[in-house]
């Protein structure tokens, strides 16, 4: 028993030492806005938050595109796609509640009904009656859940490497694995090493050499924005309770886009979406990972434009 106590004591000391070594304070959003907002950035007061968004392109477009990013990401994931699409469409990208410059939900709530309510409120504040919703990863799951919540408001939908079905052996991201591991994940409230951020980003892309120091810095900074780590931890601990069976009830015209080398949500999920969403269309990009809109933005933009016009 004494030996076991010594081992446990040693582990506890090691864990505390690691926390102290890697610990970082939360960064106030006021420090981050000058770094990551640009001339097109706006901040909307809604549901107790100041939501960071960009509303670009054809102002007279009566059926705009609203773009939703994935877990631990931001509206920046759409930058190059928006650059192309805004010549033809009104394009709205945003930092979802719990992420990036928008920050945590005052309701401390991160589930599909909350995000559906948020999208309704966001569109209403922008005086948008109907729109097209595109979502990547978690943003994809939020999209198809919204299609069930308010189908009359949704004209079309684009799912890009979308979450929804149980995982089937994908290797996944190191950061996501740690964040999903009980006890250990609580340490991420205090320590978010840049090395871990880099390693996680490298598994998102087919070609890890795409990851730049600038990206690592941005992802790290917005991850430690005040309240974001607590929000991420709630999500990783299972705040989202989706029902894959309900995907069969989606009637919205849907385009499915996927990278064939996705290590987070495998390309095998395409067959499930095609089977469950009747009449849906699909395009699969070769040698592309989890974020096609970043890896092959020109192809993704062309696919979206063809579908929505």
PDB file of C-alpha atoms in Angstrom:
ATOM      1  CA  UNK A   1       0.000   0.000   0.000  1.00  0.00           C
ATOM      2  CA  UNK A   2       2.848   2.376   0.792  1.00  0.00           C
ATOM      3  CA  UNK A   3       4.352   1.708  -2.649  1.00  0.00           C
ATOM      4  CA  UNK A   4       1.041   2.429  -4.366  1.00  0.00           C
ATOM      5  CA  UNK A   5       0.626   5.611  -2.337  1.00  0.00           C
ATOM      6  CA  UNK A   6       4.112   6.740  -3.354  1.00  0.00           C
ATOM      7  CA  UNK A   7       3.386   6.060  -7.037  1.00  0.00           C
ATOM      8  CA  UNK A   8       0.087   7.933  -6.888  1.00  0.00           C
ATOM      9  CA  UNK A   9       1.742  10.761  -4.995  1.00  0.00           C
ATOM     10  CA  UNK A  10       4.487  10.915  -7.614  1.00  0.00           C
ATOM     11  CA  UNK A  11       1.927  11.045 -10.432  1.00  0.00           C
ATOM     12  CA  UNK A  12       0.040  13.815  -8.684  1.00  0.00           C
ATOM     13  CA  UNK A  13       3.217  15.849  -8.268  1.00  0.00           C
ATOM     14  CA  UNK A  14       4.090  15.265 -11.940  1.00  0.00           C
ATOM     15  CA  UNK A  15       0.625  16.388 -13.069  1.00  0.00           C
ATOM     16  CA  UNK A  16       0.777  19.525 -10.915  1.00  0.00           C
ATOM     17  CA  UNK A  17       4.255  20.267 -12.258  1.00  0.00           C
ATOM     18  CA  UNK A  18       3.012  19.905 -15.856  1.00  0.00           C
ATOM     19  CA  UNK A  19       0.088  22.232 -15.147  1.00  0.00           C
ATOM     20  CA  UNK A  20       2.385  24.827 -13.616  1.00  0.00           C
ATOM     21  CA  UNK A  21       4.816  24.528 -16.519  1.00  0.00           C
ATOM     22  CA  UNK A  22       2.226  24.825 -19.300  1.00  0.00           C
ATOM     23  CA  UNK A  23      -0.416  26.899 -17.500  1.00  0.00           C
ATOM     24  CA  UNK A  24      -1.655  29.950 -19.384  1.00  0.00           C
ATOM     25  CA  UNK A  25      -4.108  32.621 -18.406  1.00  0.00           C
ATOM     26  CA  UNK A  26      -7.253  33.157 -20.399  1.00  0.00           C
ATOM     27  CA  UNK A  27      -6.884  36.009 -22.871  1.00  0.00           C
ATOM     28  CA  UNK A  28      -9.471  38.808 -22.813  1.00  0.00           C
ATOM     29  CA  UNK A  29     -11.259  39.231 -26.124  1.00  0.00           C
ATOM     30  CA  UNK A  30     -10.141  42.875 -26.171  1.00  0.00           C
ATOM     31  CA  UNK A  31      -6.574  41.627 -26.714  1.00  0.00           C
ATOM     32  CA  UNK A  32      -7.605  39.361 -29.577  1.00  0.00           C
ATOM     33  CA  UNK A  33      -9.910  41.618 -31.605  1.00  0.00           C
ATOM     34  CA  UNK A  34      -7.059  43.785 -32.965  1.00  0.00           C
ATOM     35  CA  UNK A  35      -5.236  40.601 -33.995  1.00  0.00           C
ATOM     36  CA  UNK A  36      -8.019  38.576 -35.603  1.00  0.00           C
ATOM     37  CA  UNK A  37     -10.840  40.909 -36.621  1.00  0.00           C
ATOM     38  CA  UNK A  38     -10.477  42.729 -39.933  1.00  0.00           C
ATOM     39  CA  UNK A  39     -12.143  45.577 -41.807  1.00  0.00           C
ATOM     40  CA  UNK A  40     -15.091  43.340 -42.717  1.00  0.00           C
ATOM     41  CA  UNK A  41     -15.649  42.133 -39.157  1.00  0.00           C
ATOM     42  CA  UNK A  42     -18.798  43.124 -37.297  1.00  0.00           C
ATOM     43  CA  UNK A  43     -20.050  42.343 -33.803  1.00  0.00           C
ATOM     44  CA  UNK A  44     -23.725  41.660 -33.217  1.00  0.00           C
ATOM     45  CA  UNK A  45     -25.199  41.838 -29.695  1.00  0.00           C
ATOM     46  CA  UNK A  46     -27.412  38.771 -29.486  1.00  0.00           C
ATOM     47  CA  UNK A  47     -28.422  36.317 -26.754  1.00  0.00           C
ATOM     48  CA  UNK A  48     -26.017  37.951 -24.316  1.00  0.00           C
ATOM     49  CA  UNK A  49     -23.000  37.712 -26.650  1.00  0.00           C
ATOM     50  CA  UNK A  50     -21.196  39.954 -29.093  1.00  0.00           C
ATOM     51  CA  UNK A  51     -21.126  37.639 -32.090  1.00  0.00           C
ATOM     52  CA  UNK A  52     -18.217  38.089 -34.486  1.00  0.00           C
ATOM     53  CA  UNK A  53     -19.346  37.804 -38.111  1.00  0.00           C
ATOM     54  CA  UNK A  54     -18.655  39.004 -41.642  1.00  0.00           C
ATOM     55  CA  UNK A  55     -21.422  39.865 -44.094  1.00  0.00           C
ATOM     56  CA  UNK A  56     -19.905  40.164 -47.568  1.00  0.00           C
ATOM     57  CA  UNK A  57     -20.754  40.022 -51.240  1.00  0.00           C
ATOM     58  CA  UNK A  58     -23.978  40.786 -53.111  1.00  0.00           C
ATOM     59  CA  UNK A  59     -26.098  42.803 -50.660  1.00  0.00           C
ATOM     60  CA  UNK A  60     -29.252  42.354 -52.771  1.00  0.00           C
ATOM     61  CA  UNK A  61     -29.038  38.551 -52.730  1.00  0.00           C
ATOM     62  CA  UNK A  62     -32.340  37.320 -51.278  1.00  0.00           C
ATOM     63  CA  UNK A  63     -31.015  33.822 -50.523  1.00  0.00           C
ATOM     64  CA  UNK A  64     -27.668  34.298 -48.766  1.00  0.00           C
ATOM     65  CA  UNK A  65     -25.197  31.666 -47.662  1.00  0.00           C
ATOM     66  CA  UNK A  66     -24.518  31.259 -43.944  1.00  0.00           C
ATOM     67  CA  UNK A  67     -21.283  29.363 -43.237  1.00  0.00           C
ATOM     68  CA  UNK A  68     -20.687  27.397 -40.014  1.00  0.00           C
ATOM     69  CA  UNK A  69     -17.223  26.278 -38.914  1.00  0.00           C
ATOM     70  CA  UNK A  70     -16.301  23.127 -37.008  1.00  0.00           C
ATOM     71  CA  UNK A  71     -15.073  22.301 -33.506  1.00  0.00           C
ATOM     72  CA  UNK A  72     -12.379  24.618 -32.097  1.00  0.00           C
ATOM     73  CA  UNK A  73     -12.329  26.589 -35.351  1.00  0.00           C
ATOM     74  CA  UNK A  74     -13.525  30.031 -36.476  1.00  0.00           C
ATOM     75  CA  UNK A  75     -14.953  31.906 -39.440  1.00  0.00           C
ATOM     76  CA  UNK A  76     -11.396  32.060 -40.841  1.00  0.00           C
ATOM     77  CA  UNK A  77     -11.808  28.493 -42.078  1.00  0.00           C
ATOM     78  CA  UNK A  78     -14.056  29.953 -44.849  1.00  0.00           C
ATOM     79  CA  UNK A  79     -11.838  32.881 -45.860  1.00  0.00           C
ATOM     80  CA  UNK A  80     -10.755  31.615 -49.275  1.00  0.00           C
ATOM     81  CA  UNK A  81     -14.148  30.129 -50.168  1.00  0.00           C
ATOM     82  CA  UNK A  82     -15.863  33.400 -49.223  1.00  0.00           C
ATOM     83  CA  UNK A  83     -13.342  35.337 -51.312  1.00  0.00           C
ATOM     84  CA  UNK A  84     -14.573  33.474 -54.401  1.00  0.00           C
ATOM     85  CA  UNK A  85     -18.273  33.176 -53.596  1.00  0.00           C
ATOM     86  CA  UNK A  86     -18.849  36.794 -52.589  1.00  0.00           C
ATOM     87  CA  UNK A  87     -18.524  37.825 -56.222  1.00  0.00           C
ATOM     88  CA  UNK A  88     -21.799  36.008 -56.899  1.00  0.00           C
ATOM     89  CA  UNK A  89     -23.607  35.636 -53.558  1.00  0.00           C
ATOM     90  CA  UNK A  90     -24.171  37.285 -50.212  1.00  0.00           C
ATOM     91  CA  UNK A  91     -21.880  35.315 -47.905  1.00  0.00           C
ATOM     92  CA  UNK A  92     -22.103  35.404 -44.114  1.00  0.00           C
ATOM     93  CA  UNK A  93     -19.514  33.685 -41.928  1.00  0.00           C
ATOM     94  CA  UNK A  94     -19.433  33.794 -38.138  1.00  0.00           C
ATOM     95  CA  UNK A  95     -17.729  32.571 -34.993  1.00  0.00           C
ATOM     96  CA  UNK A  96     -20.256  30.263 -33.341  1.00  0.00           C
ATOM     97  CA  UNK A  97     -21.048  30.587 -29.619  1.00  0.00           C
ATOM     98  CA  UNK A  98     -18.333  28.907 -27.570  1.00  0.00           C
ATOM     99  CA  UNK A  99     -15.597  29.606 -30.090  1.00  0.00           C
ATOM    100  CA  UNK A 100     -13.099  32.198 -31.315  1.00  0.00           C
ATOM    101  CA  UNK A 101     -13.938  35.891 -30.812  1.00  0.00           C
ATOM    102  CA  UNK A 102     -17.624  35.293 -30.059  1.00  0.00           C
ATOM    103  CA  UNK A 103     -16.800  33.352 -26.914  1.00  0.00           C
ATOM    104  CA  UNK A 104     -18.950  31.396 -24.481  1.00  0.00           C
ATOM    105  CA  UNK A 105     -22.718  31.235 -24.223  1.00  0.00           C
ATOM    106  CA  UNK A 106     -24.020  33.097 -21.156  1.00  0.00           C
ATOM    107  CA  UNK A 107     -26.562  30.289 -20.888  1.00  0.00           C
ATOM    108  CA  UNK A 108     -23.669  27.828 -20.552  1.00  0.00           C
ATOM    109  CA  UNK A 109     -25.537  25.670 -23.024  1.00  0.00           C
ATOM    110  CA  UNK A 110     -24.033  23.841 -26.004  1.00  0.00           C
ATOM    111  CA  UNK A 111     -26.489  21.499 -27.655  1.00  0.00           C
ATOM    112  CA  UNK A 112     -28.367  21.316 -30.943  1.00  0.00           C
ATOM    113  CA  UNK A 113     -31.564  23.071 -29.763  1.00  0.00           C
ATOM    114  CA  UNK A 114     -29.461  25.975 -28.453  1.00  0.00           C
ATOM    115  CA  UNK A 115     -27.593  26.403 -31.750  1.00  0.00           C
ATOM    116  CA  UNK A 116     -30.838  26.142 -33.745  1.00  0.00           C
ATOM    117  CA  UNK A 117     -32.310  28.902 -31.589  1.00  0.00           C
ATOM    118  CA  UNK A 118     -29.132  30.921 -32.105  1.00  0.00           C
ATOM    119  CA  UNK A 119     -29.253  30.567 -35.918  1.00  0.00           C
ATOM    120  CA  UNK A 120     -32.896  31.654 -35.945  1.00  0.00           C
ATOM    121  CA  UNK A 121     -32.078  34.716 -33.848  1.00  0.00           C
ATOM    122  CA  UNK A 122     -28.980  35.551 -35.895  1.00  0.00           C
ATOM    123  CA  UNK A 123     -30.842  35.378 -39.222  1.00  0.00           C
ATOM    124  CA  UNK A 124     -33.747  37.391 -37.832  1.00  0.00           C
ATOM    125  CA  UNK A 125     -31.432  40.166 -36.631  1.00  0.00           C
ATOM    126  CA  UNK A 126     -29.994  40.328 -40.162  1.00  0.00           C
ATOM    127  CA  UNK A 127     -33.564  40.420 -41.562  1.00  0.00           C
ATOM    128  CA  UNK A 128     -33.002  37.213 -43.534  1.00  0.00           C
ATOM    129  CA  UNK A 129     -36.169  35.224 -44.174  1.00  0.00           C
ATOM    130  CA  UNK A 130     -34.669  32.215 -45.976  1.00  0.00           C
ATOM    131  CA  UNK A 131     -31.088  31.143 -46.506  1.00  0.00           C
ATOM    132  CA  UNK A 132     -28.682  28.386 -47.499  1.00  0.00           C
ATOM    133  CA  UNK A 133     -26.699  26.794 -44.687  1.00  0.00           C
ATOM    134  CA  UNK A 134     -23.243  25.254 -45.101  1.00  0.00           C
ATOM    135  CA  UNK A 135     -21.423  23.543 -42.253  1.00  0.00           C
ATOM    136  CA  UNK A 136     -18.179  21.674 -41.728  1.00  0.00           C
ATOM    137  CA  UNK A 137     -17.700  18.937 -39.109  1.00  0.00           C
ATOM    138  CA  UNK A 138     -19.604  20.025 -35.967  1.00  0.00           C
ATOM    139  CA  UNK A 139     -20.991  22.893 -38.052  1.00  0.00           C
ATOM    140  CA  UNK A 140     -22.377  20.254 -40.410  1.00  0.00           C
ATOM    141  CA  UNK A 141     -24.162  18.487 -37.556  1.00  0.00           C
ATOM    142  CA  UNK A 142     -25.557  21.830 -36.381  1.00  0.00           C
ATOM    143  CA  UNK A 143     -26.755  22.394 -39.969  1.00  0.00           C
ATOM    144  CA  UNK A 144     -28.691  19.163 -40.400  1.00  0.00           C
ATOM    145  CA  UNK A 145     -30.205  19.548 -36.944  1.00  0.00           C
ATOM    146  CA  UNK A 146     -31.325  23.034 -37.948  1.00  0.00           C
ATOM    147  CA  UNK A 147     -32.881  21.522 -41.091  1.00  0.00           C
ATOM    148  CA  UNK A 148     -35.061  19.454 -38.757  1.00  0.00           C
ATOM    149  CA  UNK A 149     -35.755  22.393 -36.439  1.00  0.00           C
ATOM    150  CA  UNK A 150     -36.891  24.959 -39.029  1.00  0.00           C
ATOM    151  CA  UNK A 151     -37.056  23.435 -42.531  1.00  0.00           C
ATOM    152  CA  UNK A 152     -39.251  26.193 -43.959  1.00  0.00           C
ATOM    153  CA  UNK A 153     -36.480  28.740 -43.453  1.00  0.00           C
ATOM    154  CA  UNK A 154     -33.786  26.635 -45.082  1.00  0.00           C
ATOM    155  CA  UNK A 155     -33.666  26.607 -48.894  1.00  0.00           C
ATOM    156  CA  UNK A 156     -30.653  24.321 -49.334  1.00  0.00           C
ATOM    157  CA  UNK A 157     -27.870  22.797 -47.263  1.00  0.00           C
ATOM    158  CA  UNK A 158     -24.217  21.881 -47.806  1.00  0.00           C
ATOM    159  CA  UNK A 159     -22.596  19.345 -45.485  1.00  0.00           C
ATOM    160  CA  UNK A 160     -18.782  19.261 -45.563  1.00  0.00           C
ATOM    161  CA  UNK A 161     -17.175  16.328 -43.719  1.00  0.00           C
ATOM    162  CA  UNK A 162     -20.126  16.615 -41.350  1.00  0.00           C
ATOM    163  CA  UNK A 163     -20.544  14.952 -37.976  1.00  0.00           C
ATOM    164  CA  UNK A 164     -23.627  12.884 -37.340  1.00  0.00           C
ATOM    165  CA  UNK A 165     -22.934   9.167 -37.222  1.00  0.00           C
ATOM    166  CA  UNK A 166     -20.969   7.048 -34.700  1.00  0.00           C
ATOM    167  CA  UNK A 167     -17.252   6.905 -35.455  1.00  0.00           C
ATOM    168  CA  UNK A 168     -15.872   3.786 -37.133  1.00  0.00           C
ATOM    169  CA  UNK A 169     -12.178   3.536 -36.315  1.00  0.00           C
ATOM    170  CA  UNK A 170     -10.959   6.949 -37.494  1.00  0.00           C
ATOM    171  CA  UNK A 171      -7.525   7.771 -36.076  1.00  0.00           C
ATOM    172  CA  UNK A 172      -8.671  11.229 -34.990  1.00  0.00           C
ATOM    173  CA  UNK A 173      -6.812  14.231 -33.620  1.00  0.00           C
ATOM    174  CA  UNK A 174      -4.486  14.028 -30.600  1.00  0.00           C
ATOM    175  CA  UNK A 175      -6.015  17.168 -29.130  1.00  0.00           C
ATOM    176  CA  UNK A 176      -9.550  15.829 -29.569  1.00  0.00           C
ATOM    177  CA  UNK A 177      -8.549  12.504 -27.989  1.00  0.00           C
ATOM    178  CA  UNK A 178      -7.071  14.220 -24.928  1.00  0.00           C
ATOM    179  CA  UNK A 179     -10.075  16.525 -24.666  1.00  0.00           C
ATOM    180  CA  UNK A 180     -12.369  13.492 -24.669  1.00  0.00           C
ATOM    181  CA  UNK A 181     -10.382  11.588 -22.016  1.00  0.00           C
ATOM    182  CA  UNK A 182     -11.871  11.871 -18.486  1.00  0.00           C
ATOM    183  CA  UNK A 183      -9.708  13.570 -15.818  1.00  0.00           C
ATOM    184  CA  UNK A 184      -6.969  14.427 -18.320  1.00  0.00           C
ATOM    185  CA  UNK A 185      -9.334  16.705 -20.227  1.00  0.00           C
ATOM    186  CA  UNK A 186      -9.762  18.891 -17.137  1.00  0.00           C
ATOM    187  CA  UNK A 187      -6.084  19.833 -17.393  1.00  0.00           C
ATOM    188  CA  UNK A 188      -6.830  21.531 -20.718  1.00  0.00           C
ATOM    189  CA  UNK A 189      -8.696  24.198 -18.782  1.00  0.00           C
ATOM    190  CA  UNK A 190      -5.306  25.437 -17.619  1.00  0.00           C
ATOM    191  CA  UNK A 191      -2.801  24.266 -20.209  1.00  0.00           C
ATOM    192  CA  UNK A 192      -3.130  24.442 -23.989  1.00  0.00           C
ATOM    193  CA  UNK A 193       0.412  23.940 -25.347  1.00  0.00           C
ATOM    194  CA  UNK A 194       1.100  25.244 -28.831  1.00  0.00           C
ATOM    195  CA  UNK A 195       2.798  21.925 -29.623  1.00  0.00           C
ATOM    196  CA  UNK A 196      -0.526  20.167 -28.979  1.00  0.00           C
ATOM    197  CA  UNK A 197      -2.349  22.706 -31.160  1.00  0.00           C
ATOM    198  CA  UNK A 198       0.117  22.097 -33.985  1.00  0.00           C
ATOM    199  CA  UNK A 199      -0.124  18.316 -33.706  1.00  0.00           C
ATOM    200  CA  UNK A 200      -3.924  18.486 -33.770  1.00  0.00           C
ATOM    201  CA  UNK A 201      -3.940  20.740 -36.831  1.00  0.00           C
ATOM    202  CA  UNK A 202      -1.543  18.417 -38.657  1.00  0.00           C
ATOM    203  CA  UNK A 203      -4.063  15.566 -38.404  1.00  0.00           C
ATOM    204  CA  UNK A 204      -6.829  17.760 -39.821  1.00  0.00           C
ATOM    205  CA  UNK A 205      -5.061  18.195 -43.174  1.00  0.00           C
ATOM    206  CA  UNK A 206      -4.062  15.507 -45.642  1.00  0.00           C
ATOM    207  CA  UNK A 207      -0.706  17.268 -45.996  1.00  0.00           C
ATOM    208  CA  UNK A 208       0.538  18.269 -42.500  1.00  0.00           C
ATOM    209  CA  UNK A 209       3.088  20.602 -44.099  1.00  0.00           C
ATOM    210  CA  UNK A 210       0.167  22.986 -44.739  1.00  0.00           C
ATOM    211  CA  UNK A 211       0.137  23.973 -41.072  1.00  0.00           C
ATOM    212  CA  UNK A 212       1.832  27.336 -40.577  1.00  0.00           C
ATOM    213  CA  UNK A 213       3.149  29.099 -37.480  1.00  0.00           C
ATOM    214  CA  UNK A 214       0.542  31.799 -38.066  1.00  0.00           C
ATOM    215  CA  UNK A 215      -2.274  29.228 -37.960  1.00  0.00           C
ATOM    216  CA  UNK A 216      -0.944  27.643 -34.786  1.00  0.00           C
ATOM    217  CA  UNK A 217      -0.747  31.059 -33.150  1.00  0.00           C
ATOM    218  CA  UNK A 218      -4.319  31.964 -34.132  1.00  0.00           C
ATOM    219  CA  UNK A 219      -5.860  28.639 -33.122  1.00  0.00           C
ATOM    220  CA  UNK A 220      -3.992  28.768 -29.819  1.00  0.00           C
ATOM    221  CA  UNK A 221      -4.990  32.362 -29.079  1.00  0.00           C
ATOM    222  CA  UNK A 222      -8.704  31.911 -29.742  1.00  0.00           C
ATOM    223  CA  UNK A 223      -8.694  28.603 -27.832  1.00  0.00           C
ATOM    224  CA  UNK A 224      -7.609  30.442 -24.680  1.00  0.00           C
ATOM    225  CA  UNK A 225     -10.012  33.353 -25.189  1.00  0.00           C
ATOM    226  CA  UNK A 226     -11.881  33.874 -21.913  1.00  0.00           C
ATOM    227  CA  UNK A 227     -14.487  31.129 -21.482  1.00  0.00           C
ATOM    228  CA  UNK A 228     -13.658  29.130 -24.608  1.00  0.00           C
ATOM    229  CA  UNK A 229     -11.788  26.344 -22.840  1.00  0.00           C
ATOM    230  CA  UNK A 230     -14.700  25.746 -20.483  1.00  0.00           C
ATOM    231  CA  UNK A 231     -17.095  25.684 -23.451  1.00  0.00           C
ATOM    232  CA  UNK A 232     -14.908  23.221 -25.373  1.00  0.00           C
ATOM    233  CA  UNK A 233     -14.648  20.967 -22.341  1.00  0.00           C
ATOM    234  CA  UNK A 234     -18.437  20.845 -21.977  1.00  0.00           C
ATOM    235  CA  UNK A 235     -18.749  19.878 -25.641  1.00  0.00           C
ATOM    236  CA  UNK A 236     -16.073  17.183 -25.412  1.00  0.00           C
ATOM    237  CA  UNK A 237     -17.756  15.793 -22.311  1.00  0.00           C
ATOM    238  CA  UNK A 238     -20.872  15.210 -24.405  1.00  0.00           C
ATOM    239  CA  UNK A 239     -23.153  18.256 -24.397  1.00  0.00           C
ATOM    240  CA  UNK A 240     -24.290  17.385 -27.946  1.00  0.00           C
ATOM    241  CA  UNK A 241     -26.765  14.512 -28.024  1.00  0.00           C
ATOM    242  CA  UNK A 242     -27.518  13.942 -31.692  1.00  0.00           C
ATOM    243  CA  UNK A 243     -29.769  11.226 -33.027  1.00  0.00           C
ATOM    244  CA  UNK A 244     -28.450   9.745 -36.305  1.00  0.00           C
ATOM    245  CA  UNK A 245     -31.832   8.155 -36.971  1.00  0.00           C
ATOM    246  CA  UNK A 246     -33.400  11.600 -37.297  1.00  0.00           C
ATOM    247  CA  UNK A 247     -31.201  12.390 -40.330  1.00  0.00           C
ATOM    248  CA  UNK A 248     -33.689  10.319 -42.336  1.00  0.00           C
ATOM    249  CA  UNK A 249     -36.267  13.049 -41.674  1.00  0.00           C
ATOM    250  CA  UNK A 250     -34.234  15.761 -43.454  1.00  0.00           C
ATOM    251  CA  UNK A 251     -36.076  16.968 -46.579  1.00  0.00           C
ATOM    252  CA  UNK A 252     -33.866  19.966 -47.452  1.00  0.00           C
ATOM    253  CA  UNK A 253     -32.022  19.677 -50.803  1.00  0.00           C
ATOM    254  CA  UNK A 254     -28.506  18.730 -49.730  1.00  0.00           C
ATOM    255  CA  UNK A 255     -25.016  18.687 -51.219  1.00  0.00           C
ATOM    256  CA  UNK A 256     -22.452  16.481 -49.468  1.00  0.00           C
ATOM    257  CA  UNK A 257     -18.764  17.369 -49.883  1.00  0.00           C
ATOM    258  CA  UNK A 258     -15.963  15.247 -48.434  1.00  0.00           C
ATOM    259  CA  UNK A 259     -12.208  14.781 -48.364  1.00  0.00           C
ATOM    260  CA  UNK A 260     -11.288  11.168 -49.074  1.00  0.00           C
ATOM    261  CA  UNK A 261      -8.380  11.279 -46.591  1.00  0.00           C
ATOM    262  CA  UNK A 262     -10.346  12.599 -43.620  1.00  0.00           C
ATOM    263  CA  UNK A 263      -8.870  11.105 -40.427  1.00  0.00           C
ATOM    264  CA  UNK A 264     -11.469  12.665 -38.116  1.00  0.00           C
ATOM    265  CA  UNK A 265     -14.746  11.741 -39.823  1.00  0.00           C
ATOM    266  CA  UNK A 266     -14.104   9.086 -42.437  1.00  0.00           C
ATOM    267  CA  UNK A 267     -15.337   9.237 -46.024  1.00  0.00           C
ATOM    268  CA  UNK A 268     -17.429   6.113 -45.292  1.00  0.00           C
ATOM    269  CA  UNK A 269     -19.945   8.504 -43.701  1.00  0.00           C
ATOM    270  CA  UNK A 270     -20.879   9.719 -47.179  1.00  0.00           C
ATOM    271  CA  UNK A 271     -22.826   6.518 -47.872  1.00  0.00           C
ATOM    272  CA  UNK A 272     -24.852   7.023 -44.688  1.00  0.00           C
ATOM    273  CA  UNK A 273     -25.801  10.603 -45.585  1.00  0.00           C
ATOM    274  CA  UNK A 274     -26.647   9.636 -49.170  1.00  0.00           C
ATOM    275  CA  UNK A 275     -28.867   6.817 -47.965  1.00  0.00           C
ATOM    276  CA  UNK A 276     -30.626   8.842 -45.271  1.00  0.00           C
ATOM    277  CA  UNK A 277     -31.093  12.211 -47.046  1.00  0.00           C
ATOM    278  CA  UNK A 278     -33.125  11.299 -50.109  1.00  0.00           C
ATOM    279  CA  UNK A 279     -32.083  13.034 -53.316  1.00  0.00           C
ATOM    280  CA  UNK A 280     -28.832  14.374 -51.878  1.00  0.00           C
ATOM    281  CA  UNK A 281     -25.808  14.879 -54.129  1.00  0.00           C
ATOM    282  CA  UNK A 282     -22.146  14.215 -53.370  1.00  0.00           C
ATOM    283  CA  UNK A 283     -18.644  15.215 -54.413  1.00  0.00           C
ATOM    284  CA  UNK A 284     -15.526  13.604 -52.981  1.00  0.00           C
ATOM    285  CA  UNK A 285     -12.149  15.338 -53.264  1.00  0.00           C
ATOM    286  CA  UNK A 286      -9.041  13.199 -53.709  1.00  0.00           C
ATOM    287  CA  UNK A 287      -6.085  13.611 -51.360  1.00  0.00           C
ATOM    288  CA  UNK A 288      -7.982  16.035 -49.130  1.00  0.00           C
ATOM    289  CA  UNK A 289      -8.515  15.824 -45.389  1.00  0.00           C
ATOM    290  CA  UNK A 290     -11.120  17.098 -42.934  1.00  0.00           C
ATOM    291  CA  UNK A 291     -11.354  20.726 -44.104  1.00  0.00           C
ATOM    292  CA  UNK A 292     -11.750  20.811 -47.912  1.00  0.00           C
ATOM    293  CA  UNK A 293     -12.725  24.493 -47.790  1.00  0.00           C
ATOM    294  CA  UNK A 294      -9.177  25.225 -46.597  1.00  0.00           C
ATOM    295  CA  UNK A 295      -7.327  22.588 -48.625  1.00  0.00           C
ATOM    296  CA  UNK A 296      -9.092  23.006 -51.991  1.00  0.00           C
ATOM    297  CA  UNK A 297     -11.131  26.209 -51.581  1.00  0.00           C
ATOM    298  CA  UNK A 298     -11.494  26.808 -55.321  1.00  0.00           C
ATOM    299  CA  UNK A 299     -13.057  23.392 -55.869  1.00  0.00           C
ATOM    300  CA  UNK A 300     -15.332  23.729 -52.852  1.00  0.00           C
ATOM    301  CA  UNK A 301     -16.485  27.203 -53.927  1.00  0.00           C
ATOM    302  CA  UNK A 302     -17.197  25.951 -57.453  1.00  0.00           C
ATOM    303  CA  UNK A 303     -19.156  22.973 -56.085  1.00  0.00           C
ATOM    304  CA  UNK A 304     -21.226  25.214 -53.819  1.00  0.00           C
ATOM    305  CA  UNK A 305     -21.914  27.794 -56.523  1.00  0.00           C
ATOM    306  CA  UNK A 306     -23.051  25.147 -58.995  1.00  0.00           C
ATOM    307  CA  UNK A 307     -25.404  23.700 -56.374  1.00  0.00           C
ATOM    308  CA  UNK A 308     -26.965  26.973 -55.208  1.00  0.00           C
ATOM    309  CA  UNK A 309     -27.432  28.731 -58.557  1.00  0.00           C
TER     310      UNK A 309
END
